[in-house]
Every structure is written in structure tokens, then in C-alpha cells.
Coordinates of C-alpha atoms and ligand atoms in Angstrom, one line a residue:
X1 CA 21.4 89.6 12.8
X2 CA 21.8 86.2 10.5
X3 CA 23.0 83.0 13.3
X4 CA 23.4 80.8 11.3
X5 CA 26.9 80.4 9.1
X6 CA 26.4 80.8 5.1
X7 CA 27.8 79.0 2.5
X8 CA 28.0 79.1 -1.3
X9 CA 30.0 76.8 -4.0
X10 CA 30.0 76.7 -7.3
X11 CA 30.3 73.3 -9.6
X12 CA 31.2 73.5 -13.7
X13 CA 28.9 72.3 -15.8
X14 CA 31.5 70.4 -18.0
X15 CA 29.4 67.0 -18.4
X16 CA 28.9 64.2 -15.7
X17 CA 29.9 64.9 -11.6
X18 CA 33.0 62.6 -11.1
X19 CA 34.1 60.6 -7.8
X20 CA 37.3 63.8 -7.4
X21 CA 34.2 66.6 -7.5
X22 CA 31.9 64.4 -5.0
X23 CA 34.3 62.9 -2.6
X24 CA 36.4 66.3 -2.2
X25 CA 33.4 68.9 -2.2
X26 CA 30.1 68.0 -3.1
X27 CA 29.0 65.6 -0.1
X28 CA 30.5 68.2 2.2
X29 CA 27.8 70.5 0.1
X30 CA 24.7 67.9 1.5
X31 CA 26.1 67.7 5.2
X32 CA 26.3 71.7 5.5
X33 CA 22.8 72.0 4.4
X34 CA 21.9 70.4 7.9
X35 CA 23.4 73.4 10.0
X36 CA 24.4 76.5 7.5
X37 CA 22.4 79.1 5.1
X38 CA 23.6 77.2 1.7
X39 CA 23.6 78.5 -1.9
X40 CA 25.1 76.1 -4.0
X41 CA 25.4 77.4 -7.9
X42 CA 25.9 75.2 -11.8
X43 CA 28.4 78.2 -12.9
X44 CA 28.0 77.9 -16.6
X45 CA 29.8 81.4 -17.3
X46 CA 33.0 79.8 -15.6
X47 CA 32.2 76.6 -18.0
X48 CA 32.6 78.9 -21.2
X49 CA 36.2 80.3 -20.3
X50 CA 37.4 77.0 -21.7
X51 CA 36.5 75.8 -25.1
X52 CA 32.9 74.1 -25.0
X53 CA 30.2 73.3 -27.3
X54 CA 26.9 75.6 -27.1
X55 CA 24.9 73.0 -27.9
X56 CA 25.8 70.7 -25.3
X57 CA 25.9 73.6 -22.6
X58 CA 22.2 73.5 -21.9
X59 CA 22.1 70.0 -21.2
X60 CA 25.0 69.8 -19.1
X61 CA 23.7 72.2 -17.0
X62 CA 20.7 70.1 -16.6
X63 CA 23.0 67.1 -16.0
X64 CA 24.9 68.6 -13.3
X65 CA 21.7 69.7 -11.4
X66 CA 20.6 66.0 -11.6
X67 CA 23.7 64.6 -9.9
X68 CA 23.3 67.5 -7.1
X69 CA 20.1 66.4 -6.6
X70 CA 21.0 62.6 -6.8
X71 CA 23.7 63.2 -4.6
X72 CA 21.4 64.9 -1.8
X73 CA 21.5 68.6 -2.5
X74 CA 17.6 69.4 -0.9
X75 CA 16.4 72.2 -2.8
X76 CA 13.8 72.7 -0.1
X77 CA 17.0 74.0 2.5
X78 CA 19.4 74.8 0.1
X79 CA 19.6 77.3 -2.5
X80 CA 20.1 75.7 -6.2
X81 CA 20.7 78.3 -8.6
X82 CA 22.3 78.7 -12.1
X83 CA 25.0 81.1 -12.7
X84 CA 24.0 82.6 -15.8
X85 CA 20.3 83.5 -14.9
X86 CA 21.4 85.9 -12.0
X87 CA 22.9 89.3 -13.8
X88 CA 24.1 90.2 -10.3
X89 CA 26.9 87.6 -10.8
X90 CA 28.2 89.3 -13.5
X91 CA 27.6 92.9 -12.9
X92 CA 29.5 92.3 -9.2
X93 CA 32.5 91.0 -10.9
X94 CA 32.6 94.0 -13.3
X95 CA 33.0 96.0 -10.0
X96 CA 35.3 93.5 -8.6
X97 CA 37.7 93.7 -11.7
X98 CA 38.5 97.5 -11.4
X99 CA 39.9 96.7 -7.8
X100 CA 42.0 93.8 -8.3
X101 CA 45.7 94.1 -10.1
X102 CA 46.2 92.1 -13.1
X103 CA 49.7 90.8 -11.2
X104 CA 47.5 89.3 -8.7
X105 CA 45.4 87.4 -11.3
X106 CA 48.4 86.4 -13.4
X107 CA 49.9 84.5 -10.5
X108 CA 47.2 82.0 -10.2
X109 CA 48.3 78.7 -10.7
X110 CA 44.8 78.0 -12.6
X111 CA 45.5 80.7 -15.1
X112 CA 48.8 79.6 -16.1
X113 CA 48.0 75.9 -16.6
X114 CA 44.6 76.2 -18.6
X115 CA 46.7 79.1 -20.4
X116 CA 48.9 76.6 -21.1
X117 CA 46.5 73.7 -21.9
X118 CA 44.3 75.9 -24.5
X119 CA 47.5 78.6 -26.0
X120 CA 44.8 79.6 -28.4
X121 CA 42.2 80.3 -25.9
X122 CA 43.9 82.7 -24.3
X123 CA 41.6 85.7 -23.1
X124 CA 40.3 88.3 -20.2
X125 CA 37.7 85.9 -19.0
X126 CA 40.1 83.3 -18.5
X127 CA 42.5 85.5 -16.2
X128 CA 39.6 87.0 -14.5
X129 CA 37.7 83.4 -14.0
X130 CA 38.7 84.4 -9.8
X131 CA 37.3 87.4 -9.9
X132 CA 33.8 86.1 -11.3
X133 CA 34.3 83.2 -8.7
X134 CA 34.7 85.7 -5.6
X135 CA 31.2 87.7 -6.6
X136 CA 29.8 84.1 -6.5
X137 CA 30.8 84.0 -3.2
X138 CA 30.5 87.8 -2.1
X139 CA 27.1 88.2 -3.5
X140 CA 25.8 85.9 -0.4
X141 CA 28.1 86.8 2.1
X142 CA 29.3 83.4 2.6
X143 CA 31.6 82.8 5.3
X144 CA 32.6 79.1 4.1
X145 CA 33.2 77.5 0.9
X146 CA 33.3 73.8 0.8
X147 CA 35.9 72.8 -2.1
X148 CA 38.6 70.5 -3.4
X149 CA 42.5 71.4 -2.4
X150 CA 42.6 73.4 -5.8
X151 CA 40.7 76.0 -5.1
X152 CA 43.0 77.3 -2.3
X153 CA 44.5 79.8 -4.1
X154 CA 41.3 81.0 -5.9
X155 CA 39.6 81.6 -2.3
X156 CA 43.3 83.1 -1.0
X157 CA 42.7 85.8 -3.7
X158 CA 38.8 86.3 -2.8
X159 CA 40.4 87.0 0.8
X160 CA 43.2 89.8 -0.8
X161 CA 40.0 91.5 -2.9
X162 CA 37.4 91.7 0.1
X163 CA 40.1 93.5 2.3
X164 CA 41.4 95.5 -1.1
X165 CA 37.3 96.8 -1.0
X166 CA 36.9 97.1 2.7
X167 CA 40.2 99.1 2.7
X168 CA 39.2 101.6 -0.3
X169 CA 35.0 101.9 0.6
X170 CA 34.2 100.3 3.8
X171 CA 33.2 97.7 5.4
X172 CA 31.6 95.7 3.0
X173 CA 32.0 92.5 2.8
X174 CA 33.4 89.1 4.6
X175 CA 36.6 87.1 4.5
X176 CA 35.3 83.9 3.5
X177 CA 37.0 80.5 4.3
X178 CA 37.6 77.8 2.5
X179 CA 36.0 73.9 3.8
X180 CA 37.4 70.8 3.3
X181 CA 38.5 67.1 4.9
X182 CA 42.2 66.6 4.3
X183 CA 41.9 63.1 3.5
X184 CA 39.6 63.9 0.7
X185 CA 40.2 67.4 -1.0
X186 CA 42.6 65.9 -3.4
X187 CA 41.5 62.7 -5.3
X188 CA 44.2 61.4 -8.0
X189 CA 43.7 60.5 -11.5
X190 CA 43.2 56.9 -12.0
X191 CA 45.4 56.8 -15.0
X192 CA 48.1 59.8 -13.8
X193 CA 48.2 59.2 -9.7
X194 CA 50.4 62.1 -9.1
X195 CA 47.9 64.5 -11.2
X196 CA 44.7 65.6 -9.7
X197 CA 41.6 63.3 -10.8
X198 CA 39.9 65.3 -13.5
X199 CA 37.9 65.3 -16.9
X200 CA 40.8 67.3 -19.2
X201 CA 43.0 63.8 -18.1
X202 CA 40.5 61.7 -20.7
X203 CA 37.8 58.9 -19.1
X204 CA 40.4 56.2 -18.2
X205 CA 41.4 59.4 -15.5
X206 CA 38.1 59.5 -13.5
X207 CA 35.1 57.5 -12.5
X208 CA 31.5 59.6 -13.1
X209 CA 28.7 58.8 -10.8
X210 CA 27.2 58.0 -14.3
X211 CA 29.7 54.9 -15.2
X212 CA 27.8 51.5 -15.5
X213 CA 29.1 49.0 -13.1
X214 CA 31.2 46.9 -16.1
X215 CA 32.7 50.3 -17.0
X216 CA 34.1 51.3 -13.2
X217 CA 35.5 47.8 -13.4
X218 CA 38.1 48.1 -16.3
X219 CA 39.2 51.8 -15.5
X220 CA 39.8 50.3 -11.7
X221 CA 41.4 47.6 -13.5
X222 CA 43.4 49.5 -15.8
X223 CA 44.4 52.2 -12.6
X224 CA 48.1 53.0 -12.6
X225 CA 49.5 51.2 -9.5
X226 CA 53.1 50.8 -9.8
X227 CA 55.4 53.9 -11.3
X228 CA 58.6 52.0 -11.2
X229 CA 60.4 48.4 -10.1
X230 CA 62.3 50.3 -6.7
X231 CA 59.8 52.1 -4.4
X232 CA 60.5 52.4 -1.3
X233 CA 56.7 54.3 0.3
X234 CA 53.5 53.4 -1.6
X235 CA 53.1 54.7 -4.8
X236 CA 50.8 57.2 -5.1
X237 CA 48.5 54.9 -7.0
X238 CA 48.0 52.5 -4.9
X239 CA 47.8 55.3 -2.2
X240 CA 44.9 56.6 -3.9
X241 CA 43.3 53.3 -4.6
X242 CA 43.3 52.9 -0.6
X243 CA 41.8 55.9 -0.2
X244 CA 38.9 55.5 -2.4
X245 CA 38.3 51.8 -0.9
X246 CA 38.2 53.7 2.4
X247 CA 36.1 57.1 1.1
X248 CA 33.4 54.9 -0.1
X249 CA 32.7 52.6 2.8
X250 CA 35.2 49.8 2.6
X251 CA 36.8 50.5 6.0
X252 CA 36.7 46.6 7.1
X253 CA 38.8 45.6 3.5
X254 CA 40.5 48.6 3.7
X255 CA 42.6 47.3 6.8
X256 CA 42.5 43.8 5.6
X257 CA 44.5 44.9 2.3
X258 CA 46.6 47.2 4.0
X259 CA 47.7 44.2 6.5
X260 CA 48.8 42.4 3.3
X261 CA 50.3 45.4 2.1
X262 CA 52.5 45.7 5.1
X263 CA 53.6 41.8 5.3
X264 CA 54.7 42.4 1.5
X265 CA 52.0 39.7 0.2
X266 CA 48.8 42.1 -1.2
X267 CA 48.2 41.7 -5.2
X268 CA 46.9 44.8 -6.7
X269 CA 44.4 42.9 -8.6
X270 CA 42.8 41.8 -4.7
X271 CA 43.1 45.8 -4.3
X272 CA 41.8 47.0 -7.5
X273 CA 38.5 44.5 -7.6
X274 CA 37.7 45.2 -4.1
X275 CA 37.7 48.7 -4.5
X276 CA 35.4 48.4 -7.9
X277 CA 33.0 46.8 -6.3
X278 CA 33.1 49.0 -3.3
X279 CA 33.0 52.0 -5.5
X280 CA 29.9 50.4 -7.6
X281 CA 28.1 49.7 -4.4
X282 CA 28.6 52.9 -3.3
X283 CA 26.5 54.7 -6.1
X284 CA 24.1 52.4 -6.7
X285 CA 21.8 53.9 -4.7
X286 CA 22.9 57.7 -6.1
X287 CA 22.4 56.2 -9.8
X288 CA 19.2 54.4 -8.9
X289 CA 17.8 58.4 -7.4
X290 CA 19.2 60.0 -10.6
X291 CA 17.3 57.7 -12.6
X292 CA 13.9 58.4 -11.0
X293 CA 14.6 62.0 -11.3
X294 CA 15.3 62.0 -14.9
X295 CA 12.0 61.1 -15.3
X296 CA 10.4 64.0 -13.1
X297 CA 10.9 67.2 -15.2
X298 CA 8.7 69.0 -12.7
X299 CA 11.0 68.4 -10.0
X300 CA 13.9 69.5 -11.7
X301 CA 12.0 72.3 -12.3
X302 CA 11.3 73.1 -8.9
X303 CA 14.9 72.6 -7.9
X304 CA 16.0 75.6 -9.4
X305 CA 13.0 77.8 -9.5
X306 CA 12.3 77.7 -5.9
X307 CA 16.2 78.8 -4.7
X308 CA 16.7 81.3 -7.7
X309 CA 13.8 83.8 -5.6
X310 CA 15.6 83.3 -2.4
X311 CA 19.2 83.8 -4.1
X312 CA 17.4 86.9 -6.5
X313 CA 16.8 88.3 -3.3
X314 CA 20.3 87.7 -1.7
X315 CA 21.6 89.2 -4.5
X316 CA 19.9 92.3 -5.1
X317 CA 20.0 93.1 -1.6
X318 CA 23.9 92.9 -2.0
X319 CA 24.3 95.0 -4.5
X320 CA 21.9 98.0 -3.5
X321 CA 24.8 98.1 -0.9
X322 CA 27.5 98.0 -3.6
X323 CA 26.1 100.4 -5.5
X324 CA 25.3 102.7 -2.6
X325 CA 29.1 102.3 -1.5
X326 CA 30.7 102.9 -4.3
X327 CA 28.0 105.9 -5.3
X328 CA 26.9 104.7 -9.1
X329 CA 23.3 103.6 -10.3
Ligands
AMP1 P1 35.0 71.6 -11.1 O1 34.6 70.3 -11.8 O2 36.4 72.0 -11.4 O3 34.0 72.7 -11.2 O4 35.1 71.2 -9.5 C1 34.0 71.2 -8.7 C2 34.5 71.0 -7.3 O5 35.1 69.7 -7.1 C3 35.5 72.0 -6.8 O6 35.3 72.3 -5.4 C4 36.9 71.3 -6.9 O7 37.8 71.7 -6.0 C5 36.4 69.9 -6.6 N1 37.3 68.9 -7.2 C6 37.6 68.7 -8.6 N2 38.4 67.7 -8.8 C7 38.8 67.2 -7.6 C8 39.6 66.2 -7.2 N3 40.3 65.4 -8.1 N4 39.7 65.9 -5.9 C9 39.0 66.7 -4.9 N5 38.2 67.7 -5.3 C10 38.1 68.0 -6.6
LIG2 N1 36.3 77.6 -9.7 C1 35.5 76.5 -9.3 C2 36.0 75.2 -10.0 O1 36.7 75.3 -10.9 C3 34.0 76.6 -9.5 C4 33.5 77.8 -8.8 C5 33.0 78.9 -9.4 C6 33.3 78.0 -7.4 N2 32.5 79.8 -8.5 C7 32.7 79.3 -7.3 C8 33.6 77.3 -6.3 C9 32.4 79.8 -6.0 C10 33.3 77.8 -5.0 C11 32.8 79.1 -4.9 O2 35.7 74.1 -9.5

């Protein structure tokens, strides 16, 4: 019997890692590698359900597996595997799909606003994006999913298709949870605070781990703070700007600024410049590990050739027991 818990996430490969992906999921990636079973995947078949440019694909990929491994993903404990080179992925969704009602998939919130968002992108692979996403997760048995807050519902509906497949052939598989800090799983857009803090929002939106020092200065600079002249609570800029000073390490300034806050006498430029230079400090050493691996192709090959046997393995074991359940190959 496996002890120890398993985990699996998956990250898009849509360019750079930004401060929303690493603050609200990925550095809860590196700490579970210390006491769970981790696979952690680059899920470049979720990346092509929104429009994307096949030439860039390859190297975003390769991008994205820098920053995990710049960020501390150790793909001597933990699994590192791409998406696309594991058939299993897809050929467990398949199975997935022809258990799960299209009214469950049309409800997610996900669905309707990248539906929205591309009107003439509109097709299957984008309203069954959660189904891929649950074999991702079934095809390891993981039992927790470290994510940000807007995932929920994508997990919720992971949860509704492994009791759908239990109910109608057994046993099968696990309910898996989802992982996250409150304080974290939802980091705000710089430039929209009430929106979520993502890469469709344009570059002033988000800080990558990739932005030079001068660069996280004037989007911190340019942050929206106040919305209107009568607020009563903090705006949710400010709120968010707080957040990140505290996040990345500025605890001490943190309560400093927030005393000012309170006796009505902080200026947002005191805010905003302490929390660029806290956020700069914070990935210097990240950028300055990137760097060094860029240079080392042979480790980046290693990262993802040595998890892909383990995860191969995982995989195929999984679905010899789907198959066997459901009575085909
Ligand atoms: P994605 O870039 O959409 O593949 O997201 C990768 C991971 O980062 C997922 O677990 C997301 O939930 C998480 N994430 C993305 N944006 C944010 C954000 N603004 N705040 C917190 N978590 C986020
Ligand atoms: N849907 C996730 C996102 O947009 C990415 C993802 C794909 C994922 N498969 C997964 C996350 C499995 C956790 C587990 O960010």
C-alpha cells in the first residue's frame, strides 16, 4: 500500500511564470515535494484550446520548465513531465468524456469566459479542457492538487466525474482535493485589482519572474491603487499591493505601512516603491538560478527525461486498470 500522499498539478505553457501562478500554486508545488509523491506536468494540450502560435509552443514549454526548475521544482523527488508526450493523458480523457454530461461542462465558469474572450474559437476542446484536466490528475491517483482559487470549480467537477465512474464500474479511482493558502490563491491584476492577476489582462497586469528589476518598478509604479475619491475599506489595490509586500518577505514594512495606513498619513508612492524593491529582492536569487540553467541544456534534459519513466509507468499502470474495468483493449 502507497503511505505517502500524491500530488499532481498542471501549469500552461503560455510564456513566462508570473508572481499570480508562483505565489498562489507553484511554491506550494516545491514545499510538497518534501513530504508527498509529486508529479507536476507543462500541459501544452490545455495551452492549444486558446489561440497560440505553433512556433512559439516548443519554446514556451522549455521556458516554463526553466522557471519550475528555478523556482525549486527537484526533478530528482518530483516528477516533471510534459503533457503532450504521455498518450495516456489523452486516451484517459477520451474515456472520461463519454461519462460526463455536456450540462456539467457548460456550467464552468472557465468555459463561459474564454468562450466569451475568443467567440471565434469556440470548440469541443475548449468545453472539455476539465475533462483533460481530471485525467491529469486521475492518471496518478493524486489525492491533492495544489492550485490558485480558480481552479475550484475545475477540481469540484473532477470530484462529480470520479464518483460518476465509481458509481457506473467500480471502484476506480480517488476524490482528489484541492491545496491552497487563503491568503495567496488569488493574486490581483496590477492594472485591474478586482480581476485576477493574469497574462490575457496585458504586461502592465502582472509581474513575470522574468521582468528586469527597472521593468517591476514602473508596472508597481503604474499599479492601480485608488478606484474612486470616497472609499470607505481599502481598495482592493492597495489591498493587493499589501499582500505582495507581505508574500515576498516584507513583513517588517508591511506593518510599518499599514500603521500609516491606519493613522490616515501612508502615500502610495512609500507603498508601491517598497513593495518593488521587495518584490525585486525576492527573485533575484530565482532569476540568478534560471540564468545558470539556461546555460545547462543537459540538465534540462534530465529534468524531464528522468520523471517522464516514473510518470510512463504511473500511467500505464492506470490504465491497464481502466481498460480492464471498462472491458476494451
Ligand atoms: P495557468 O497559468 O492558468 O496555467 O495557472 C497555473 C496555476 O497558477 C494554477 O494553479 C492557477 O490556479 C494559478 N494561478 C494563476 N493565476 C493566479 C493568480 N492570479 N493568483 C493565484 N493563483 C493563480
Ligand atoms: N487548468 C489549469 C490552469 O488553467 C492547468 C491544469 C491542467 C491543471 N491540468 C491540471 C492544474 C491538473 C491542476 C491539475 O491553470
Amino acid at each position: 500500500m502507497h503511505s505517502k500522499k500524491r500530488v499532481f498539478s498542471g501549469l500552461r505553457p503560455t510564456g513566462r511564470m508570473h508572481l499570480g501562478n508562483y505565489l498562489g500554486a507553484i511554491r506550494n508545488w516545491v514545499a510538497m515535494q518534501e513530504t508527498r509523491d509529486c508529479v507536476y506536468g507543462v500541459v501544452d494540450y490545455h495551452a492549444i484550446t486558446t489561440p497560440f502560435n505553433p512556433e512559439e509552443l516548443r519554446s514556451d514549454v522549455r521556458e516554463m520548465v526553466l522557471d519550475l526548475l528555478a523556482v525549486g521544482v527537484d526533478p530528482d523527488r518530483s516528477a516533471l513531465i510534459i503533457q503532450s508526450q504521455l498518450p495516456e493523458h489523452t486516451e484517459l480523457a477520451w474515456i472520461l468524456g463519454t461519462i460526463t454530461p455536456i450540462s456539467w461542462l457548460e456550467r464552468v465558469p472557465t468555459f463561459k469566459e474564454k468562450s466569451e474572450m475568443h467567440p471565434d474559437y469556440l470548440h469541443l476542446g475548449l468545453l472539455s479542457y476539465p475533462v483533460l484536466m481530471a485525467a491529469d490528475i486521475l492518471l496518478y491517483g493524486a489525492n491533492e492538487v495544489p492550485v490558485g482559487d480558480d481552479q475550484l470549480p475545475h477540481l469540484e467537477l473532477t470530484r462529480e466525474i470520479v464518483r460518476r465512474f465509481n458509481h457506473m464500474f467500480g471502484e476506480t479511482f480517488v476524490e482528489p482535493q484541492a491545496y491552497f493558502q487563503k491568503d495567496s490563491a488569488r493574486i490581483m491584476s496590477l492594472s485591474q485589482p478586482e480581476k485576477k492577476m493574469s497574462k490575457t489582462l496585458g504586461p502592465d497586469s502582472y509581474i513575470a519572474l522574468g521582468d528586469a528589476p527597472d521593468a517591476i518598478r514602473k508596472k508597481i509604479r503604474k499599479a492601480v491603487t485608488d478606484v474612486g475619491p470616497s472609499e470607505e475599506s481599502m481598495s482592493p489595490g492597495v489591498n493587493n499591493l499589501f499582500r505582495l509586500l507581505s508574500l515576498v518577505g516584507g513583513q517588517e514594512e508591511h506593518t510599518r505601512l499599514m500603521d500609516d495606513y491606519e493613522a490616515g498619513t501612508l502615500r502610495y508612492v512609500d507603498l508601491k516603491d517598497t513593495t518593488a524593491e521587495a518584490i525585486i529582492a525576492f527573485l533575484e536569487p530565482i532569476r540568478q538560478r534560471r540564468e545558470e540553467l539556461a546555460a545547462d541544456e543537459e540538465a534540462l534534459d534530465h529534468a524531464v527525461q528522468s520523471g517522464h519513466e516514473l510518470a510512463s509507468q504511473m500511467a500505464r499502470e492506470t490504465m491497464a486498470n481502466v481498460r480492464a474495468v471498462l472491458g476494451v483493449g
